[in-house]
């Protein structure tokens, strides 16, 4: 955890680096996402994961989860374009990729409207309750029929895709910011 600034007011990058190492984060992007940034990060991630020591896993699985998480953030922000907290939504986004033993994880977070929180958590809990075959069937149904009926544009098909690619149930946490907003984070193990 970064605990302060140096004499010149600069952040202690060494502390930041230690925190990233402590949490086993290999790659981190924080800030406003765009399709172009996601594409550039995909190229960097592919190179980084392909060249890493002891990489037995195809980086495309990790990249696909990264893309889905980033795309969910982009789509959510598009839906909330006229929200009074739109600027905070844009600037709150972060995605990290890390390695825990032989497996990778992709964790992302962003601010969301509290009205959207419970429906999102309900979707994730539902997906976590399904067996792999049921997830595959649901994925095909959503592809064919255009999505969960009760779901907005964001976090529908992408969540199903991540649940299918994950080696364990999707993990999530949320933290209230105020009466209207929460910070939501999701973790998918690959």
PDB file of C-alpha atoms in Angstrom:
ATOM      1  CA  UNK A   1       0.000   0.000   0.000  1.00  0.00           C
ATOM      2  CA  UNK A   2       1.351   3.418  -0.901  1.00  0.00           C
ATOM      3  CA  UNK A   3       1.533   5.383   2.322  1.00  0.00           C
ATOM      4  CA  UNK A   4       2.689   8.788   1.199  1.00  0.00           C
ATOM      5  CA  UNK A   5       4.694  10.927  -1.126  1.00  0.00           C
ATOM      6  CA  UNK A   6       8.365  11.718  -1.321  1.00  0.00           C
ATOM      7  CA  UNK A   7       9.986  15.051  -0.581  1.00  0.00           C
ATOM      8  CA  UNK A   8       9.158  16.339  -4.066  1.00  0.00           C
ATOM      9  CA  UNK A   9       5.518  15.284  -3.784  1.00  0.00           C
ATOM     10  CA  UNK A  10       6.046  12.284  -6.047  1.00  0.00           C
ATOM     11  CA  UNK A  11       4.376   8.988  -5.238  1.00  0.00           C
ATOM     12  CA  UNK A  12       6.596   6.170  -4.064  1.00  0.00           C
ATOM     13  CA  UNK A  13       6.675   3.998  -7.158  1.00  0.00           C
ATOM     14  CA  UNK A  14       8.741   1.412  -5.353  1.00  0.00           C
ATOM     15  CA  UNK A  15       5.888   0.991  -2.853  1.00  0.00           C
ATOM     16  CA  UNK A  16       3.429   0.714  -5.725  1.00  0.00           C
ATOM     17  CA  UNK A  17       5.632  -1.928  -7.364  1.00  0.00           C
ATOM     18  CA  UNK A  18       5.846  -3.880  -4.088  1.00  0.00           C
ATOM     19  CA  UNK A  19       2.044  -3.764  -3.737  1.00  0.00           C
ATOM     20  CA  UNK A  20       1.592  -5.053  -7.273  1.00  0.00           C
ATOM     21  CA  UNK A  21       4.097  -7.832  -6.584  1.00  0.00           C
ATOM     22  CA  UNK A  22       2.403  -8.686  -3.279  1.00  0.00           C
ATOM     23  CA  UNK A  23      -0.900  -9.154  -5.098  1.00  0.00           C
ATOM     24  CA  UNK A  24       0.928 -10.949  -7.965  1.00  0.00           C
ATOM     25  CA  UNK A  25      -0.249  -8.382 -10.536  1.00  0.00           C
ATOM     26  CA  UNK A  26       1.621  -8.597 -13.845  1.00  0.00           C
ATOM     27  CA  UNK A  27      -0.299  -5.979 -15.830  1.00  0.00           C
ATOM     28  CA  UNK A  28      -2.500  -3.117 -14.662  1.00  0.00           C
ATOM     29  CA  UNK A  29      -4.440  -0.415 -16.505  1.00  0.00           C
ATOM     30  CA  UNK A  30      -6.337   2.288 -14.669  1.00  0.00           C
ATOM     31  CA  UNK A  31      -8.378   5.070 -16.240  1.00  0.00           C
ATOM     32  CA  UNK A  32     -10.769   5.646 -19.086  1.00  0.00           C
ATOM     33  CA  UNK A  33     -11.194   2.687 -21.436  1.00  0.00           C
ATOM     34  CA  UNK A  34     -11.796   2.894 -25.164  1.00  0.00           C
ATOM     35  CA  UNK A  35     -11.870   0.250 -27.867  1.00  0.00           C
ATOM     36  CA  UNK A  36      -8.462   1.429 -29.100  1.00  0.00           C
ATOM     37  CA  UNK A  37      -6.894   1.133 -25.653  1.00  0.00           C
ATOM     38  CA  UNK A  38      -8.343  -2.367 -25.225  1.00  0.00           C
ATOM     39  CA  UNK A  39      -6.865  -3.442 -28.581  1.00  0.00           C
ATOM     40  CA  UNK A  40      -3.426  -2.034 -27.711  1.00  0.00           C
ATOM     41  CA  UNK A  41      -3.505  -3.692 -24.298  1.00  0.00           C
ATOM     42  CA  UNK A  42      -4.438  -7.025 -25.905  1.00  0.00           C
ATOM     43  CA  UNK A  43      -1.296  -6.877 -28.045  1.00  0.00           C
ATOM     44  CA  UNK A  44       0.824  -6.062 -24.996  1.00  0.00           C
ATOM     45  CA  UNK A  45      -0.807  -8.761 -22.879  1.00  0.00           C
ATOM     46  CA  UNK A  46      -0.299 -11.385 -25.572  1.00  0.00           C
ATOM     47  CA  UNK A  47       3.383 -10.548 -25.812  1.00  0.00           C
ATOM     48  CA  UNK A  48       3.862 -10.346 -22.065  1.00  0.00           C
ATOM     49  CA  UNK A  49       2.112 -13.622 -21.279  1.00  0.00           C
ATOM     50  CA  UNK A  50       3.707 -15.505 -24.170  1.00  0.00           C
ATOM     51  CA  UNK A  51       7.203 -14.487 -23.089  1.00  0.00           C
ATOM     52  CA  UNK A  52       6.729 -15.008 -19.354  1.00  0.00           C
ATOM     53  CA  UNK A  53       8.655 -17.749 -17.569  1.00  0.00           C
ATOM     54  CA  UNK A  54       6.759 -20.969 -17.026  1.00  0.00           C
ATOM     55  CA  UNK A  55       3.810 -19.959 -19.192  1.00  0.00           C
ATOM     56  CA  UNK A  56       2.087 -23.213 -20.114  1.00  0.00           C
ATOM     57  CA  UNK A  57      -1.291 -21.664 -20.785  1.00  0.00           C
ATOM     58  CA  UNK A  58      -2.452 -20.144 -24.039  1.00  0.00           C
ATOM     59  CA  UNK A  59      -2.661 -16.379 -23.428  1.00  0.00           C
ATOM     60  CA  UNK A  60      -5.818 -16.152 -25.547  1.00  0.00           C
ATOM     61  CA  UNK A  61      -7.958 -17.466 -22.666  1.00  0.00           C
ATOM     62  CA  UNK A  62      -6.681 -14.682 -20.398  1.00  0.00           C
ATOM     63  CA  UNK A  63      -7.027 -12.114 -23.178  1.00  0.00           C
ATOM     64  CA  UNK A  64     -10.637 -13.128 -23.859  1.00  0.00           C
ATOM     65  CA  UNK A  65     -11.516 -12.660 -20.185  1.00  0.00           C
ATOM     66  CA  UNK A  66      -9.694  -9.308 -20.140  1.00  0.00           C
ATOM     67  CA  UNK A  67     -11.596  -8.173 -23.242  1.00  0.00           C
ATOM     68  CA  UNK A  68     -14.950  -9.168 -21.731  1.00  0.00           C
ATOM     69  CA  UNK A  69     -14.235  -7.306 -18.489  1.00  0.00           C
ATOM     70  CA  UNK A  70     -13.011  -4.202 -20.316  1.00  0.00           C
ATOM     71  CA  UNK A  71     -15.945  -4.358 -22.749  1.00  0.00           C
ATOM     72  CA  UNK A  72     -18.417  -4.627 -19.862  1.00  0.00           C
ATOM     73  CA  UNK A  73     -16.941  -1.437 -18.400  1.00  0.00           C
ATOM     74  CA  UNK A  74     -17.056   0.350 -21.772  1.00  0.00           C
ATOM     75  CA  UNK A  75     -20.654  -0.760 -22.370  1.00  0.00           C
ATOM     76  CA  UNK A  76     -21.736   0.218 -18.864  1.00  0.00           C
ATOM     77  CA  UNK A  77     -20.227   3.668 -19.274  1.00  0.00           C
ATOM     78  CA  UNK A  78     -22.026   4.075 -22.619  1.00  0.00           C
ATOM     79  CA  UNK A  79     -25.353   3.206 -21.004  1.00  0.00           C
ATOM     80  CA  UNK A  80     -24.663   5.782 -18.262  1.00  0.00           C
ATOM     81  CA  UNK A  81     -23.580   8.559 -20.623  1.00  0.00           C
ATOM     82  CA  UNK A  82     -26.194  10.996 -19.266  1.00  0.00           C
ATOM     83  CA  UNK A  83     -25.754  10.041 -15.596  1.00  0.00           C
ATOM     84  CA  UNK A  84     -24.725  12.859 -13.274  1.00  0.00           C
ATOM     85  CA  UNK A  85     -21.725  10.789 -12.137  1.00  0.00           C
ATOM     86  CA  UNK A  86     -20.622   9.875 -15.676  1.00  0.00           C
ATOM     87  CA  UNK A  87     -17.130  11.383 -15.255  1.00  0.00           C
ATOM     88  CA  UNK A  88     -16.566   9.353 -12.090  1.00  0.00           C
ATOM     89  CA  UNK A  89     -17.681   6.188 -13.897  1.00  0.00           C
ATOM     90  CA  UNK A  90     -15.130   6.822 -16.657  1.00  0.00           C
ATOM     91  CA  UNK A  91     -12.205   7.522 -14.343  1.00  0.00           C
ATOM     92  CA  UNK A  92     -12.886   4.713 -11.843  1.00  0.00           C
ATOM     93  CA  UNK A  93     -12.079   1.831 -14.180  1.00  0.00           C
ATOM     94  CA  UNK A  94      -9.185  -0.531 -13.551  1.00  0.00           C
ATOM     95  CA  UNK A  95      -8.251  -3.962 -14.891  1.00  0.00           C
ATOM     96  CA  UNK A  96      -5.405  -6.116 -13.605  1.00  0.00           C
ATOM     97  CA  UNK A  97      -3.985  -9.402 -14.796  1.00  0.00           C
ATOM     98  CA  UNK A  98      -1.962 -11.490 -12.426  1.00  0.00           C
ATOM     99  CA  UNK A  99      -0.661 -14.947 -11.820  1.00  0.00           C
ATOM    100  CA  UNK A 100      -1.408 -17.140  -8.849  1.00  0.00           C
ATOM    101  CA  UNK A 101       0.709 -20.261  -9.097  1.00  0.00           C
ATOM    102  CA  UNK A 102       0.083 -21.820 -12.513  1.00  0.00           C
ATOM    103  CA  UNK A 103      -3.149 -19.906 -13.089  1.00  0.00           C
ATOM    104  CA  UNK A 104      -3.867 -16.383 -14.210  1.00  0.00           C
ATOM    105  CA  UNK A 105      -6.543 -14.073 -12.872  1.00  0.00           C
ATOM    106  CA  UNK A 106      -8.220 -11.021 -14.341  1.00  0.00           C
ATOM    107  CA  UNK A 107      -9.712  -8.547 -11.885  1.00  0.00           C
ATOM    108  CA  UNK A 108     -11.514  -5.361 -12.826  1.00  0.00           C
ATOM    109  CA  UNK A 109     -13.399  -2.684 -10.972  1.00  0.00           C
ATOM    110  CA  UNK A 110     -15.456   0.411 -11.573  1.00  0.00           C
ATOM    111  CA  UNK A 111     -18.051   2.633  -9.960  1.00  0.00           C
ATOM    112  CA  UNK A 112     -21.660   1.636 -10.633  1.00  0.00           C
ATOM    113  CA  UNK A 113     -25.051   3.069  -9.802  1.00  0.00           C
ATOM    114  CA  UNK A 114     -26.561   1.336  -6.761  1.00  0.00           C
ATOM    115  CA  UNK A 115     -29.727   0.658  -8.788  1.00  0.00           C
ATOM    116  CA  UNK A 116     -27.632  -1.614 -11.016  1.00  0.00           C
ATOM    117  CA  UNK A 117     -25.760  -3.425  -8.249  1.00  0.00           C
ATOM    118  CA  UNK A 118     -28.262  -6.031  -7.023  1.00  0.00           C
ATOM    119  CA  UNK A 119     -29.343  -7.115 -10.530  1.00  0.00           C
ATOM    120  CA  UNK A 120     -25.668  -7.567 -11.443  1.00  0.00           C
ATOM    121  CA  UNK A 121     -24.909  -9.596  -8.320  1.00  0.00           C
ATOM    122  CA  UNK A 122     -27.997 -11.707  -8.965  1.00  0.00           C
ATOM    123  CA  UNK A 123     -26.782 -12.478 -12.510  1.00  0.00           C
ATOM    124  CA  UNK A 124     -23.347 -13.510 -11.270  1.00  0.00           C
ATOM    125  CA  UNK A 125     -24.792 -15.693  -8.514  1.00  0.00           C
ATOM    126  CA  UNK A 126     -27.078 -17.357 -11.058  1.00  0.00           C
ATOM    127  CA  UNK A 127     -24.171 -18.040 -13.438  1.00  0.00           C
ATOM    128  CA  UNK A 128     -22.056 -19.384 -10.567  1.00  0.00           C
ATOM    129  CA  UNK A 129     -24.826 -21.874  -9.750  1.00  0.00           C
ATOM    130  CA  UNK A 130     -24.764 -23.433 -13.229  1.00  0.00           C
ATOM    131  CA  UNK A 131     -22.773 -26.467 -14.344  1.00  0.00           C
ATOM    132  CA  UNK A 132     -20.461 -26.133 -17.390  1.00  0.00           C
ATOM    133  CA  UNK A 133     -22.998 -27.810 -19.691  1.00  0.00           C
ATOM    134  CA  UNK A 134     -25.744 -25.477 -18.503  1.00  0.00           C
ATOM    135  CA  UNK A 135     -23.494 -22.455 -19.102  1.00  0.00           C
ATOM    136  CA  UNK A 136     -22.846 -23.661 -22.638  1.00  0.00           C
ATOM    137  CA  UNK A 137     -26.575 -24.090 -23.273  1.00  0.00           C
ATOM    138  CA  UNK A 138     -27.337 -20.633 -21.819  1.00  0.00           C
ATOM    139  CA  UNK A 139     -24.591 -19.083 -23.936  1.00  0.00           C
ATOM    140  CA  UNK A 140     -26.086 -20.604 -27.097  1.00  0.00           C
ATOM    141  CA  UNK A 141     -29.590 -19.463 -26.124  1.00  0.00           C
ATOM    142  CA  UNK A 142     -28.428 -15.905 -25.469  1.00  0.00           C
ATOM    143  CA  UNK A 143     -26.508 -15.850 -28.764  1.00  0.00           C
ATOM    144  CA  UNK A 144     -29.603 -17.081 -30.591  1.00  0.00           C
ATOM    145  CA  UNK A 145     -32.218 -14.953 -28.819  1.00  0.00           C
ATOM    146  CA  UNK A 146     -30.232 -11.783 -28.202  1.00  0.00           C
ATOM    147  CA  UNK A 147     -29.624 -11.877 -24.464  1.00  0.00           C
ATOM    148  CA  UNK A 148     -31.108 -12.216 -21.019  1.00  0.00           C
ATOM    149  CA  UNK A 149     -34.521 -10.552 -21.220  1.00  0.00           C
ATOM    150  CA  UNK A 150     -34.106  -8.756 -17.910  1.00  0.00           C
ATOM    151  CA  UNK A 151     -30.542  -7.631 -18.561  1.00  0.00           C
ATOM    152  CA  UNK A 152     -29.379  -4.348 -19.939  1.00  0.00           C
ATOM    153  CA  UNK A 153     -26.790  -4.157 -22.696  1.00  0.00           C
ATOM    154  CA  UNK A 154     -23.887  -4.463 -20.287  1.00  0.00           C
ATOM    155  CA  UNK A 155     -22.844  -7.607 -18.444  1.00  0.00           C
ATOM    156  CA  UNK A 156     -24.977 -10.176 -20.240  1.00  0.00           C
ATOM    157  CA  UNK A 157     -23.232 -12.353 -22.790  1.00  0.00           C
ATOM    158  CA  UNK A 158     -19.819 -11.220 -21.500  1.00  0.00           C
ATOM    159  CA  UNK A 159     -20.560 -12.534 -18.020  1.00  0.00           C
ATOM    160  CA  UNK A 160     -21.664 -15.871 -19.437  1.00  0.00           C
ATOM    161  CA  UNK A 161     -18.478 -16.040 -21.510  1.00  0.00           C
ATOM    162  CA  UNK A 162     -16.336 -15.326 -18.444  1.00  0.00           C
ATOM    163  CA  UNK A 163     -18.198 -17.906 -16.366  1.00  0.00           C
ATOM    164  CA  UNK A 164     -17.525 -20.487 -19.080  1.00  0.00           C
ATOM    165  CA  UNK A 165     -13.804 -19.606 -19.259  1.00  0.00           C
ATOM    166  CA  UNK A 166     -13.266 -19.401 -15.511  1.00  0.00           C
ATOM    167  CA  UNK A 167     -11.621 -22.249 -13.608  1.00  0.00           C
ATOM    168  CA  UNK A 168     -13.700 -21.405 -10.537  1.00  0.00           C
ATOM    169  CA  UNK A 169     -16.841 -19.414  -9.700  1.00  0.00           C
ATOM    170  CA  UNK A 170     -16.686 -15.722 -10.547  1.00  0.00           C
ATOM    171  CA  UNK A 171     -15.703 -13.750  -7.456  1.00  0.00           C
ATOM    172  CA  UNK A 172     -16.986 -10.260  -6.723  1.00  0.00           C
ATOM    173  CA  UNK A 173     -17.096  -7.580  -4.064  1.00  0.00           C
ATOM    174  CA  UNK A 174     -18.800  -4.226  -3.794  1.00  0.00           C
ATOM    175  CA  UNK A 175     -18.167  -1.276  -1.532  1.00  0.00           C
ATOM    176  CA  UNK A 176     -20.659   1.548  -0.955  1.00  0.00           C
ATOM    177  CA  UNK A 177     -19.357   4.995  -1.891  1.00  0.00           C
ATOM    178  CA  UNK A 178     -22.489   6.967  -1.074  1.00  0.00           C
ATOM    179  CA  UNK A 179     -26.276   6.508  -1.250  1.00  0.00           C
ATOM    180  CA  UNK A 180     -26.191   6.417  -5.061  1.00  0.00           C
ATOM    181  CA  UNK A 181     -22.922   4.699  -5.974  1.00  0.00           C
ATOM    182  CA  UNK A 182     -20.847   1.635  -5.168  1.00  0.00           C
ATOM    183  CA  UNK A 183     -17.481   0.388  -6.290  1.00  0.00           C
ATOM    184  CA  UNK A 184     -17.806  -3.036  -7.875  1.00  0.00           C
ATOM    185  CA  UNK A 185     -14.983  -5.456  -8.613  1.00  0.00           C
ATOM    186  CA  UNK A 186     -14.976  -8.829 -10.269  1.00  0.00           C
ATOM    187  CA  UNK A 187     -12.321 -11.559 -10.419  1.00  0.00           C
ATOM    188  CA  UNK A 188     -12.139 -14.415 -12.917  1.00  0.00           C
ATOM    189  CA  UNK A 189      -9.548 -17.169 -12.563  1.00  0.00           C
ATOM    190  CA  UNK A 190      -8.207 -18.581 -15.790  1.00  0.00           C
TER     191      UNK A 190
END
